[in-house]
XYZ file of C-alpha atoms in Angstrom:
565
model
C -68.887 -35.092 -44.641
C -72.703 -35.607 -42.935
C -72.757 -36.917 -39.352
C -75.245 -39.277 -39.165
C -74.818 -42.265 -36.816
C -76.993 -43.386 -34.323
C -80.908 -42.316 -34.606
C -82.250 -39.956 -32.354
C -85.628 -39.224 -30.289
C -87.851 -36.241 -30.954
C -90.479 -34.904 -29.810
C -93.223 -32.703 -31.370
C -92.970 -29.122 -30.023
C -89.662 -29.408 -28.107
C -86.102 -28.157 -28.941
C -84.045 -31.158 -26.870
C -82.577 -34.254 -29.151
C -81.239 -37.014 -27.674
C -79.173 -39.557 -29.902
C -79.049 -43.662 -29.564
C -75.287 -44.599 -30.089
C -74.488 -41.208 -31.148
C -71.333 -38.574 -30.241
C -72.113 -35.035 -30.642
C -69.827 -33.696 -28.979
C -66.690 -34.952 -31.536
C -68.610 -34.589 -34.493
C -71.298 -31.956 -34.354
C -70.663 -28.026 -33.640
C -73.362 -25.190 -33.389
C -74.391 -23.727 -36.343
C -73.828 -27.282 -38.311
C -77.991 -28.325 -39.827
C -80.184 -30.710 -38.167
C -82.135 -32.642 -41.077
C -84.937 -35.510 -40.889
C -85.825 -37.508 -44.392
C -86.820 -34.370 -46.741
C -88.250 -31.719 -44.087
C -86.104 -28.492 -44.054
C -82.821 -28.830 -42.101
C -83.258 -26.913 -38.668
C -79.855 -24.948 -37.272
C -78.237 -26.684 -33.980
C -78.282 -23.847 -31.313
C -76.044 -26.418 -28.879
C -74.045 -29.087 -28.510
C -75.058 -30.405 -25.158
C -73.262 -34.195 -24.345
C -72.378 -36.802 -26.940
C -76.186 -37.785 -26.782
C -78.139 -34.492 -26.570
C -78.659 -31.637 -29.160
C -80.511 -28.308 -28.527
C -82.051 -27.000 -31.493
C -82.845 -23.046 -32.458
C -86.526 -23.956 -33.180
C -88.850 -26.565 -31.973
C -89.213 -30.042 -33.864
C -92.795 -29.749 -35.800
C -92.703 -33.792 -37.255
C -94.236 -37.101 -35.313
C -92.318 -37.850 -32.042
C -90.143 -40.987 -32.238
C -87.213 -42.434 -33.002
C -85.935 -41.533 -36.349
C -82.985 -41.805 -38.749
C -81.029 -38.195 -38.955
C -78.246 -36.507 -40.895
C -75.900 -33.116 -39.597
C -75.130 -31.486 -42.655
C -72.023 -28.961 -42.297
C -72.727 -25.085 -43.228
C -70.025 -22.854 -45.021
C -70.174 -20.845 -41.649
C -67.346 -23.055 -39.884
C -65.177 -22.075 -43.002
C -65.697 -18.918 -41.833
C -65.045 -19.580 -38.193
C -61.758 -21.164 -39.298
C -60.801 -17.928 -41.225
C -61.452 -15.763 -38.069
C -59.573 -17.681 -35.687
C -56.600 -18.096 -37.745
C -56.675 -14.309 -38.371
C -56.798 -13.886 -34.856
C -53.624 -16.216 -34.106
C -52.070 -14.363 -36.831
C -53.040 -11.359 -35.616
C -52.253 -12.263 -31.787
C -48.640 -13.888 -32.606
C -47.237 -10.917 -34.760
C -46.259 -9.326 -31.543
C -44.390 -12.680 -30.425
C -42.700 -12.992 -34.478
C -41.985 -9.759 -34.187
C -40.553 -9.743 -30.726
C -39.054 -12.540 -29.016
C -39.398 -14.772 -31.663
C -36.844 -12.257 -33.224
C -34.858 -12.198 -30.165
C -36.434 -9.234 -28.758
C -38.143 -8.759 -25.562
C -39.951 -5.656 -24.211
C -38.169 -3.424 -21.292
C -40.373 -4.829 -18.439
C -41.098 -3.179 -14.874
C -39.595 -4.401 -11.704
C -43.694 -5.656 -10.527
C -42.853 -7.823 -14.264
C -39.740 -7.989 -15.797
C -39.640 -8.514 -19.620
C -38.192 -12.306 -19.336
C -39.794 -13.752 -16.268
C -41.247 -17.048 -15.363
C -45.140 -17.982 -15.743
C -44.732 -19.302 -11.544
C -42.896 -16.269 -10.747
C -44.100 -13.098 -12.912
C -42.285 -10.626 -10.749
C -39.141 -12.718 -10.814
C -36.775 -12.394 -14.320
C -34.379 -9.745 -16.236
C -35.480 -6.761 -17.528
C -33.709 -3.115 -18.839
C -32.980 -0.789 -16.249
C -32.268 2.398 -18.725
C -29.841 2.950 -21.326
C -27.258 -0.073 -21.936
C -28.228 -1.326 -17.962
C -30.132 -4.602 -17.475
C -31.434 -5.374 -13.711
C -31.942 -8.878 -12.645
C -35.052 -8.727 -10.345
C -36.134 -11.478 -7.851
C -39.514 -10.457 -6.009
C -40.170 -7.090 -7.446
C -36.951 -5.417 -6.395
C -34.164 -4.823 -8.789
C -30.879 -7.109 -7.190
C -28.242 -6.872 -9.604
C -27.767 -3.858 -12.400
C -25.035 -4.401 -15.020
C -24.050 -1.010 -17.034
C -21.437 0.357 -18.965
C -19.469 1.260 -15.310
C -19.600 -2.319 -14.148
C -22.114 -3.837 -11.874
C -24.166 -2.939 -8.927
C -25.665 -5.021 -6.039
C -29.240 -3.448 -5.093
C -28.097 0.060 -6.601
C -27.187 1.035 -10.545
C -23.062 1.717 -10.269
C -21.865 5.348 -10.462
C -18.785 4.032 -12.019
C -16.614 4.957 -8.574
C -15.691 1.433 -8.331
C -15.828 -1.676 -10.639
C -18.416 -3.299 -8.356
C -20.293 -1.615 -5.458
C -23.128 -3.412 -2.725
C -25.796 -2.015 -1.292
C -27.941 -2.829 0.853
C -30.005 -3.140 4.431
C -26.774 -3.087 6.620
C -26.904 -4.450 10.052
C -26.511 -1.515 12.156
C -25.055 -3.324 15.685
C -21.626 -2.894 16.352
C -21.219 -6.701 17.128
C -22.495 -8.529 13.738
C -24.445 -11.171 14.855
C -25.206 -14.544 12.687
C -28.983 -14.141 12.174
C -28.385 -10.342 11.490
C -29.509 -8.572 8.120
C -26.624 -8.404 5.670
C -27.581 -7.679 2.610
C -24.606 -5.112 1.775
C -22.101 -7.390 3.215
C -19.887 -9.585 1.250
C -19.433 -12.859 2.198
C -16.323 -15.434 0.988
C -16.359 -18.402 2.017
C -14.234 -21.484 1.160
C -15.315 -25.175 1.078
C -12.077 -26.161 3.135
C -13.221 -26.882 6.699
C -9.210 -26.899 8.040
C -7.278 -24.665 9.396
C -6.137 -22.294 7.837
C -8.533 -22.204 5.185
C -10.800 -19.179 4.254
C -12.476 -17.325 2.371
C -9.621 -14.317 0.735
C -9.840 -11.091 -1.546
C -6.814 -10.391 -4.245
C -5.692 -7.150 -5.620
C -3.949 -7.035 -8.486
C -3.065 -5.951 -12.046
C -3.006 -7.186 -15.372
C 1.235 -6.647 -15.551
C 3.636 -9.779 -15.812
C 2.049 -13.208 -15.187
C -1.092 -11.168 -13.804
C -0.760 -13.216 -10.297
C -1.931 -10.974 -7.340
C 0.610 -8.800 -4.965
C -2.196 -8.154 -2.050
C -4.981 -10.118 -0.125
C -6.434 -9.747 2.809
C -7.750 -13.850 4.352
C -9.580 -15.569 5.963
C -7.302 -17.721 7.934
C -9.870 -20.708 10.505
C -8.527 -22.037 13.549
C -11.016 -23.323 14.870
C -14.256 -24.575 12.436
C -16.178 -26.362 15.241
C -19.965 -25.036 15.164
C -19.534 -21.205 14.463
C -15.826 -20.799 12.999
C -13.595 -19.175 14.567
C -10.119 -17.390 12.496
C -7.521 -15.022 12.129
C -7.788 -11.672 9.260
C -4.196 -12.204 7.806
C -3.190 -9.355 5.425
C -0.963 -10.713 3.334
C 1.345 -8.838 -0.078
C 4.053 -10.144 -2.494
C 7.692 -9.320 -1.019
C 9.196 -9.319 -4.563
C 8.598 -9.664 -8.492
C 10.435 -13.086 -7.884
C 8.439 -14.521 -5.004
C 6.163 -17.824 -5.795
C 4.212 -16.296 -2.615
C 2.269 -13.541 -0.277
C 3.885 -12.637 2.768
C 2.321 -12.236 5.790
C 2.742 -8.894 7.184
C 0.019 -8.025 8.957
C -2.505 -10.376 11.332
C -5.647 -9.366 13.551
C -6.540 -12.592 15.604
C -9.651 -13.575 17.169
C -8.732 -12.318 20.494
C -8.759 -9.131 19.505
C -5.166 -8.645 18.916
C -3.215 -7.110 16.080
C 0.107 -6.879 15.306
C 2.668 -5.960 11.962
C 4.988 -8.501 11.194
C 4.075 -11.427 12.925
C 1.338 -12.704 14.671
C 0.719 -10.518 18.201
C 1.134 -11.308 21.182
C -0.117 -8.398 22.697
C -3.225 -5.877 21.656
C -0.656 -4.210 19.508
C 2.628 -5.668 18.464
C 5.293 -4.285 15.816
C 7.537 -6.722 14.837
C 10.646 -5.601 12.082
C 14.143 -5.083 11.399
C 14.630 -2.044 13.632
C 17.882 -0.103 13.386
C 20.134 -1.473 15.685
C 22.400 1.640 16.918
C 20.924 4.310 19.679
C 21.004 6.740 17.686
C 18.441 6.686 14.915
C 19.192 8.442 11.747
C 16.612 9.349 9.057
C 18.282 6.746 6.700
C 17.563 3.924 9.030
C 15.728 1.003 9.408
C 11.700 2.485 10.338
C 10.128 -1.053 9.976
C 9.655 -1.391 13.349
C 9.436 2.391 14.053
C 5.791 4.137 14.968
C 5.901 7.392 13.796
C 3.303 9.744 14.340
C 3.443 12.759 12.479
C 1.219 16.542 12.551
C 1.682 18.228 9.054
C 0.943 21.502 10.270
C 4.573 22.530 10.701
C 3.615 25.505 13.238
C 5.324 25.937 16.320
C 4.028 23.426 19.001
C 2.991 21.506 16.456
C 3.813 17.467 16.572
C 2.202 14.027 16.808
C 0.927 12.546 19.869
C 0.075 9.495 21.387
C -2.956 9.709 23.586
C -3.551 7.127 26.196
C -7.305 6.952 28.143
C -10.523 5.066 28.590
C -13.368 7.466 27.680
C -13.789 7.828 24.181
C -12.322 11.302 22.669
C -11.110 11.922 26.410
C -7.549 10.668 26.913
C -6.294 11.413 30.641
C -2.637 11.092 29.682
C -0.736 12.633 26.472
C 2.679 11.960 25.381
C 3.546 14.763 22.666
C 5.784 16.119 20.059
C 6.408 20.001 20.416
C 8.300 21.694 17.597
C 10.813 23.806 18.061
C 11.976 25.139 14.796
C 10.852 23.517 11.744
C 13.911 24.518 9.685
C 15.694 21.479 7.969
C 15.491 18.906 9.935
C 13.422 19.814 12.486
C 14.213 19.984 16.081
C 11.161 19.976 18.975
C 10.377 18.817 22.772
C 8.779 15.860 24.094
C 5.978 16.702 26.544
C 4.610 14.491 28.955
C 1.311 16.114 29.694
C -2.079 14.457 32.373
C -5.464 15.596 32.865
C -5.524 17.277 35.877
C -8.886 16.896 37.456
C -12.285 15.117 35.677
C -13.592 18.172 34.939
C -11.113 19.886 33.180
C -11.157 20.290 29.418
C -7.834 19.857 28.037
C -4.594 17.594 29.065
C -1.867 20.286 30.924
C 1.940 19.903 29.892
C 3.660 18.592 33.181
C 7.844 17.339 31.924
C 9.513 17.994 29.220
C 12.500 16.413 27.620
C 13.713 19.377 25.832
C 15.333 18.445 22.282
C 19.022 19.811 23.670
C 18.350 16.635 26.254
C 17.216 18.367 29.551
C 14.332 17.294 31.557
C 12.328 19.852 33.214
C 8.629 20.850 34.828
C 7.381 22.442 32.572
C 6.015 25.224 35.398
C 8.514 26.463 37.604
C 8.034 25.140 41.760
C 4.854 22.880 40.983
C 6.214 19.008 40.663
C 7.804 16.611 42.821
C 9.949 13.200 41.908
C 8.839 10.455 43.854
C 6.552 10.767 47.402
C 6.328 9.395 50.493
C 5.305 5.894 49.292
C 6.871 5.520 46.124
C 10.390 6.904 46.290
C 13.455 7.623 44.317
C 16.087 5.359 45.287
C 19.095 7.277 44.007
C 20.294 10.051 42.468
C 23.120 10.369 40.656
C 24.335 14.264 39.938
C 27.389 15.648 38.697
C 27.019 18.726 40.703
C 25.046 19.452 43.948
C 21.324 20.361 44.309
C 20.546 24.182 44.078
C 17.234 24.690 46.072
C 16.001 28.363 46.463
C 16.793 30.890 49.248
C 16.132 34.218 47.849
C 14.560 36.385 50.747
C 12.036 37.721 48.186
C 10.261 34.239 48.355
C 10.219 33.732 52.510
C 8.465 35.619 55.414
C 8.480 35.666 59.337
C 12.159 35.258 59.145
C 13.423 34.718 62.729
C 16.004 33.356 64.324
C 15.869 29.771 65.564
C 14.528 29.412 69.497
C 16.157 27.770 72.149
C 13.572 25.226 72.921
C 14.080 23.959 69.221
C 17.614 23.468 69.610
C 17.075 21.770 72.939
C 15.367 19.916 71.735
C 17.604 18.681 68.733
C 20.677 18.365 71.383
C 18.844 15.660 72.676
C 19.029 13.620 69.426
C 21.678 11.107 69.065
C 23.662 10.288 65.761
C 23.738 6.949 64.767
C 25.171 3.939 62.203
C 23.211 1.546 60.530
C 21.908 -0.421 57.758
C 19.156 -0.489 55.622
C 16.536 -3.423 55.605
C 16.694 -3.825 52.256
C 20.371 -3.486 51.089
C 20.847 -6.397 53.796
C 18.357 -8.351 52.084
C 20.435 -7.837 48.128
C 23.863 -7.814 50.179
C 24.089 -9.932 53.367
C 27.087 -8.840 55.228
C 28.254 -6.529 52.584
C 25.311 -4.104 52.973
C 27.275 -0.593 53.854
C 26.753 1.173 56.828
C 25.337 4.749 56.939
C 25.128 7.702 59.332
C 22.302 9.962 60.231
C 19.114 9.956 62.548
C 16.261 8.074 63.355
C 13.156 9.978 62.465
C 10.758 8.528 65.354
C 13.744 9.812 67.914
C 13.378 13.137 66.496
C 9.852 13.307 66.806
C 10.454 11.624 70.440
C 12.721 14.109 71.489
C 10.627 16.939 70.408
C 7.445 15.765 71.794
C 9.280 15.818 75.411
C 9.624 18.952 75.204
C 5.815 19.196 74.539
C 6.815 20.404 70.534
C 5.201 18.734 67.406
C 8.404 18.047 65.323
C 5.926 17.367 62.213
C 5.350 21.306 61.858
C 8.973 22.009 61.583
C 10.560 20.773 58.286
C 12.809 17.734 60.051
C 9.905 15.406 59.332
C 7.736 14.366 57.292
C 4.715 11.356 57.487
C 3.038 9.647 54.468
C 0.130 6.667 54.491
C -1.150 4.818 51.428
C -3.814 2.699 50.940
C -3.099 -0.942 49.479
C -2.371 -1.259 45.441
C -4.590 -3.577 43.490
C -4.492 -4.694 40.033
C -5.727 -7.176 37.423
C -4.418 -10.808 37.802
C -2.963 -12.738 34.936
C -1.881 -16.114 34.079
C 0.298 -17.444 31.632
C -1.265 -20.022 29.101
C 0.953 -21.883 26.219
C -0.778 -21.648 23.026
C 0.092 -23.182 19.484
C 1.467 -20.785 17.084
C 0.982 -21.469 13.256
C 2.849 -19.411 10.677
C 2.335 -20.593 7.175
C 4.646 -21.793 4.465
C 5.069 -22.876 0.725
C 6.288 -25.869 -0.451
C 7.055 -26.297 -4.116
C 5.907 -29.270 -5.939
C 8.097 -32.227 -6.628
C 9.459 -32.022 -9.488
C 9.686 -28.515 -10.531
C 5.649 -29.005 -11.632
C 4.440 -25.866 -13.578
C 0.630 -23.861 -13.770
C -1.168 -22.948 -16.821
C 0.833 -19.575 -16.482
C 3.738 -20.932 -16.355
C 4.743 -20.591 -12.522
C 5.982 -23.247 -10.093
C 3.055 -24.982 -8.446
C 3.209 -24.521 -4.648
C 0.988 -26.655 -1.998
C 0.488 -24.975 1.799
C 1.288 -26.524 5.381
C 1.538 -24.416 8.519
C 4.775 -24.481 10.938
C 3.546 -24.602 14.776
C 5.613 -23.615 17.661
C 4.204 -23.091 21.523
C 4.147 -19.679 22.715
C 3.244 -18.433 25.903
C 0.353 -15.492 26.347
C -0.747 -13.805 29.321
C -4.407 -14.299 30.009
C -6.238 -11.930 32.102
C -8.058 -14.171 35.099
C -10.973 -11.801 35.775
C -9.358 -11.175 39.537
C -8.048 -8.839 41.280
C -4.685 -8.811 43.315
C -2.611 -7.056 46.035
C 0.334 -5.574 44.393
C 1.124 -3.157 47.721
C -0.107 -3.528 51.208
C -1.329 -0.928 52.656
C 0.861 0.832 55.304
C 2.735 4.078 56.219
C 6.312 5.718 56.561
C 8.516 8.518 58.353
C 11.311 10.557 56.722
C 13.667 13.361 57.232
C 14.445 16.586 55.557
C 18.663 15.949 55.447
C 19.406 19.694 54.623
C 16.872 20.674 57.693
C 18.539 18.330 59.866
C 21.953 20.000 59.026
C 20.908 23.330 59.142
C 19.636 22.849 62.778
C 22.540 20.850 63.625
C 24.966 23.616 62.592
C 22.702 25.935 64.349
C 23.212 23.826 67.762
C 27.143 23.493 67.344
C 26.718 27.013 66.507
C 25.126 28.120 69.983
C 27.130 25.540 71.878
C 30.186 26.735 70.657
C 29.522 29.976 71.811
C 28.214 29.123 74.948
C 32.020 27.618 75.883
C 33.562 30.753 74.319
C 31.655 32.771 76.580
C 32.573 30.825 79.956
C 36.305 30.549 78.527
C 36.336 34.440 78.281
C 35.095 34.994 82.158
C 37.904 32.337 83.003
C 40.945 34.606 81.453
C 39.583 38.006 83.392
C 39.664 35.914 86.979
C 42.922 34.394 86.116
C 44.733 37.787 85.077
C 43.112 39.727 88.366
C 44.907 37.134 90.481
C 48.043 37.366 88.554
C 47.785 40.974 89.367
C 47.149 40.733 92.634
C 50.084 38.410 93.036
C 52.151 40.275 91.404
C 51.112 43.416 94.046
C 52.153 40.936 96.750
C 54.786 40.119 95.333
C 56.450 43.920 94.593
C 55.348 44.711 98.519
């Protein structure tokens, strides 16, 4: 149909039109004839507005204002034709592809479904039966026939595996990287609640017989909790049992909650003697599998890392059967030595010996022994192959021992347990020994009658003891004897608390032992140089008893001469 509304304005020799009530631009399109009364139609070059025309050639009529008719041309039939070919042509991929429900593989920079705001955002196929969902150019999640992958295809040696830019501080901190962490959390804000991992199988009713929780005690600002590991005590059970906890103070403990750094709490077996058929829940054993001679666990005990400075160990014996062994007690003997030397030993027939021969004491000057008990006396050595400068004993010594005085009495402390009924003892006072040497200008501390010993004061870590609230958790079945989906009795939670007291370190340190100093005696020296003193005195008087009887049988003599005159 001819557009012809509106007249127009001309103008001899120029190319512009421009119409009087006309609109161009919704009715008129380039290439579309430009015709005046019965002059030859000239071809529209442009649409400019709804009121302006450019022609191809200059207007050659009168200028005015004229009537005008736009006469269509079989070229926009063509025009038509082309485009539509090239929408056809264009969309074939789209028929063909997702308009079939396929898509193209894609690149991480654009995945092969992604979003026209977000190109590099979407899914696309990561290889062979994998698809990786990508967010921001990287690949995030890859399914494939082994199961899925966070940040990394999976290799198929686990059902899912995460990885990622780990946060490499010791101490995790909140605003920390964790991409390759995996983080449950639970909606409950109580406590008690938690985010919690199950392990389980598809057998019976398919219910779990591990997990390791989340347990909060305290959710103000950053949450504070317990790790409870928890498993399933019998086919039976509606519930996990608790059997092992690590609590936010750092402590851990098996079978209950701890109360110290490490705590094992069972059924131990109750007699003395522990057979191999006992009761080992609340055993530690440490074990060495090499089964040579020597061989056996150990439990190291230090502060340096790798470094222990005190070793309590297993040495076997003979590995035949049941296997038989020593216990060695074994300490670092100075901060630059490599290795931890064997010191006791509890040997597995039930002695207890040094392990070298004439190298340990028990006890010392200021922290002694109080008793010994022995069926049989000691045996100390006294084979001349191990003494020199063997003499005998001078005078001036045992002068000086004459001159110290037995004596009774009681000891400070056994009064203090006892009262009245503290016994009495006989022997010597060590500062009168050393008295009555040192009159006789001699040092009685470089004989072996004495000896001397000074320590410095003891100090340790102060504690204090702090009652906390102790919450074990427990199951309570519904009402009613209500049932799940599965069949199993429905169960709610609630938490038993009891006070329990903990010892809290104070950050101060206290005087355990003053300072101070002590004299003792060497008993067996003290008899030997009292028998040694008796000895001489003894013979002194047999001596002067012997001069006696020769005066005493000359004057008998002589009487008797008188006598026979």
């Amino acid at each position: 149909m001819w557009y012809s509304a509106g007249t127009v304005n001309v103008t001899n020799g120029q190319r512009l039109v421009t119409g009087n009530g006309t609109d161009f631009v919704a009715n008129v399109l380039s290439g579309q004839g430009f015709i005046v009364g019965d002059k030859p139609p000239i071809e529209i070059e442009q649409v400019i507005s709804a009121t302006q025309l450019m022609l191809r050639t200059a207007w050659l009529g009168a200028s005015g204002t004229i009537g005008y008719s736009i006469i269509p041309t079989q070229s926009l039939m063509k025009d038509l034709a082309d485009r539509a070919a090239e929408l056809i042509g264009s969309f074939a991929s789209v028929r063909d592809g997702i308009g079939a429900g396929l898509m193209g593989d894609g690149v991480q920079a654009a995945p092969g479904l992604r979003f026209a705001t977000d190109q590099d955002t979407g899914i696309r196929r990561y290889a062979d039966n994998a698809i990786g969902l990508v967010t921001a150019g990287l690949d995030r999640l890859v399914l494939n026939n082994s199961g899925g992958g966070f940040g990394v295809a999976n290799d198929g040696k686990a059902g899912v595996i995460i990885q990622g830019l780990d946060q490499v501080a010791a101490n995790m901190t909140d605003d920390g990287d964790h991409k390759a962490s995996l983080y449950l959390r639970a909606i409950a804000s109580g406590s008690g609640a938690g985010g919690s991992v199950l392990f389980g199988t598809t057998f019976g009713n398919e219910r779990p017989f591990a997990a390791i929780k989340g347990s909060v005690r305290n959710g103000d600002n950053n949450s504070t909790g317990d790790l409870i590991f928890s498993l399933r005590a019998a086919t039976n059970a509606v519930m996990l049992t608790e059997r092992a906890r690590l609590t936010e103070e750092g402590l851990f403990g098996l079978g209950e909650s701890p109360s110290h750094q490490l705590a094992i709490t069972g059924a131990g077996q109750a007699a003395n003697a522990l057979s191999d058929a006992g009761s080992k829940y609340a055993t530690l054993y440490i074990r060495d599998t090499t089964g040579q001679v020597g061989a056996g666990g150990a439990l190291a005990l230090g502060t340096a890392p790798g470094k222990p400075l005190v070793a309590l160990k297993a040495s076997l014996a003979d590995g035949a059967g049941n296997s038989i062994g020593h216990l060695m007690l074994s300490t670092r003997g100075a901060t630059a030595d490599a290795t931890l030397l064997a010191r006791w030993s509890w040997s597995f027939d039930g002695h207890y010996r040094p392990y070298d021969d004439n190298a340990y004491d028990i006890g010392a000057g200021s922290v002694r022994v109080r008793q010994i008990y022995g069926a049989n006396g000691a045996i100390n050595t006294s084979d001349v192959r191990t003494k020199q400068q063997v003499e005998a004993i001078p005078d001036e010594w045992l002068d000086a021992w004459g001159d110290v005085r037995h004596v009774r009495f009681k000891f400070n402390t056994a009064v203090e347990e006892k009262g009245d009924a503290a016994r009495w003892h006989v022997g010597y006072i060590a500062q009168e020994i050393l008295d009555a040497f040192a009159a006789r200008d001699l040092d009685a501390t470089k004989i072996g009658l004495l000896c001397h010993d000074e320590w410095e004061e003891r100090r340790e870590p102060e504690y204090r003891t702090e009652t906390r609230t102790k919450r074990t958790p427990r199951a309570i079945p519904s009402v009613g004897g209500l049932l799940d989906a599965a069949g199993n009795p429905l169960v709610t939670w609630t938490y038993d608390e009891e006070p329990e007291e903990v010892q809290v370190a104070t950050g101060n340190m206290i005087v355990t032992r003053e300072a101070g100093d002590l004299w003792s005696i060497r008993p067996d020296q003290c008899a030997a140089i009292e028998a040694a003193w008796q000895r001489r005195e003894i013979g002194k008087s047999a001596s002067s008893l012997t001069n006696a009887e020769i005066m005493i049988t000359a004057l008998l003599s002589r009487i008797e001469a008188l006598e026979a005159a």
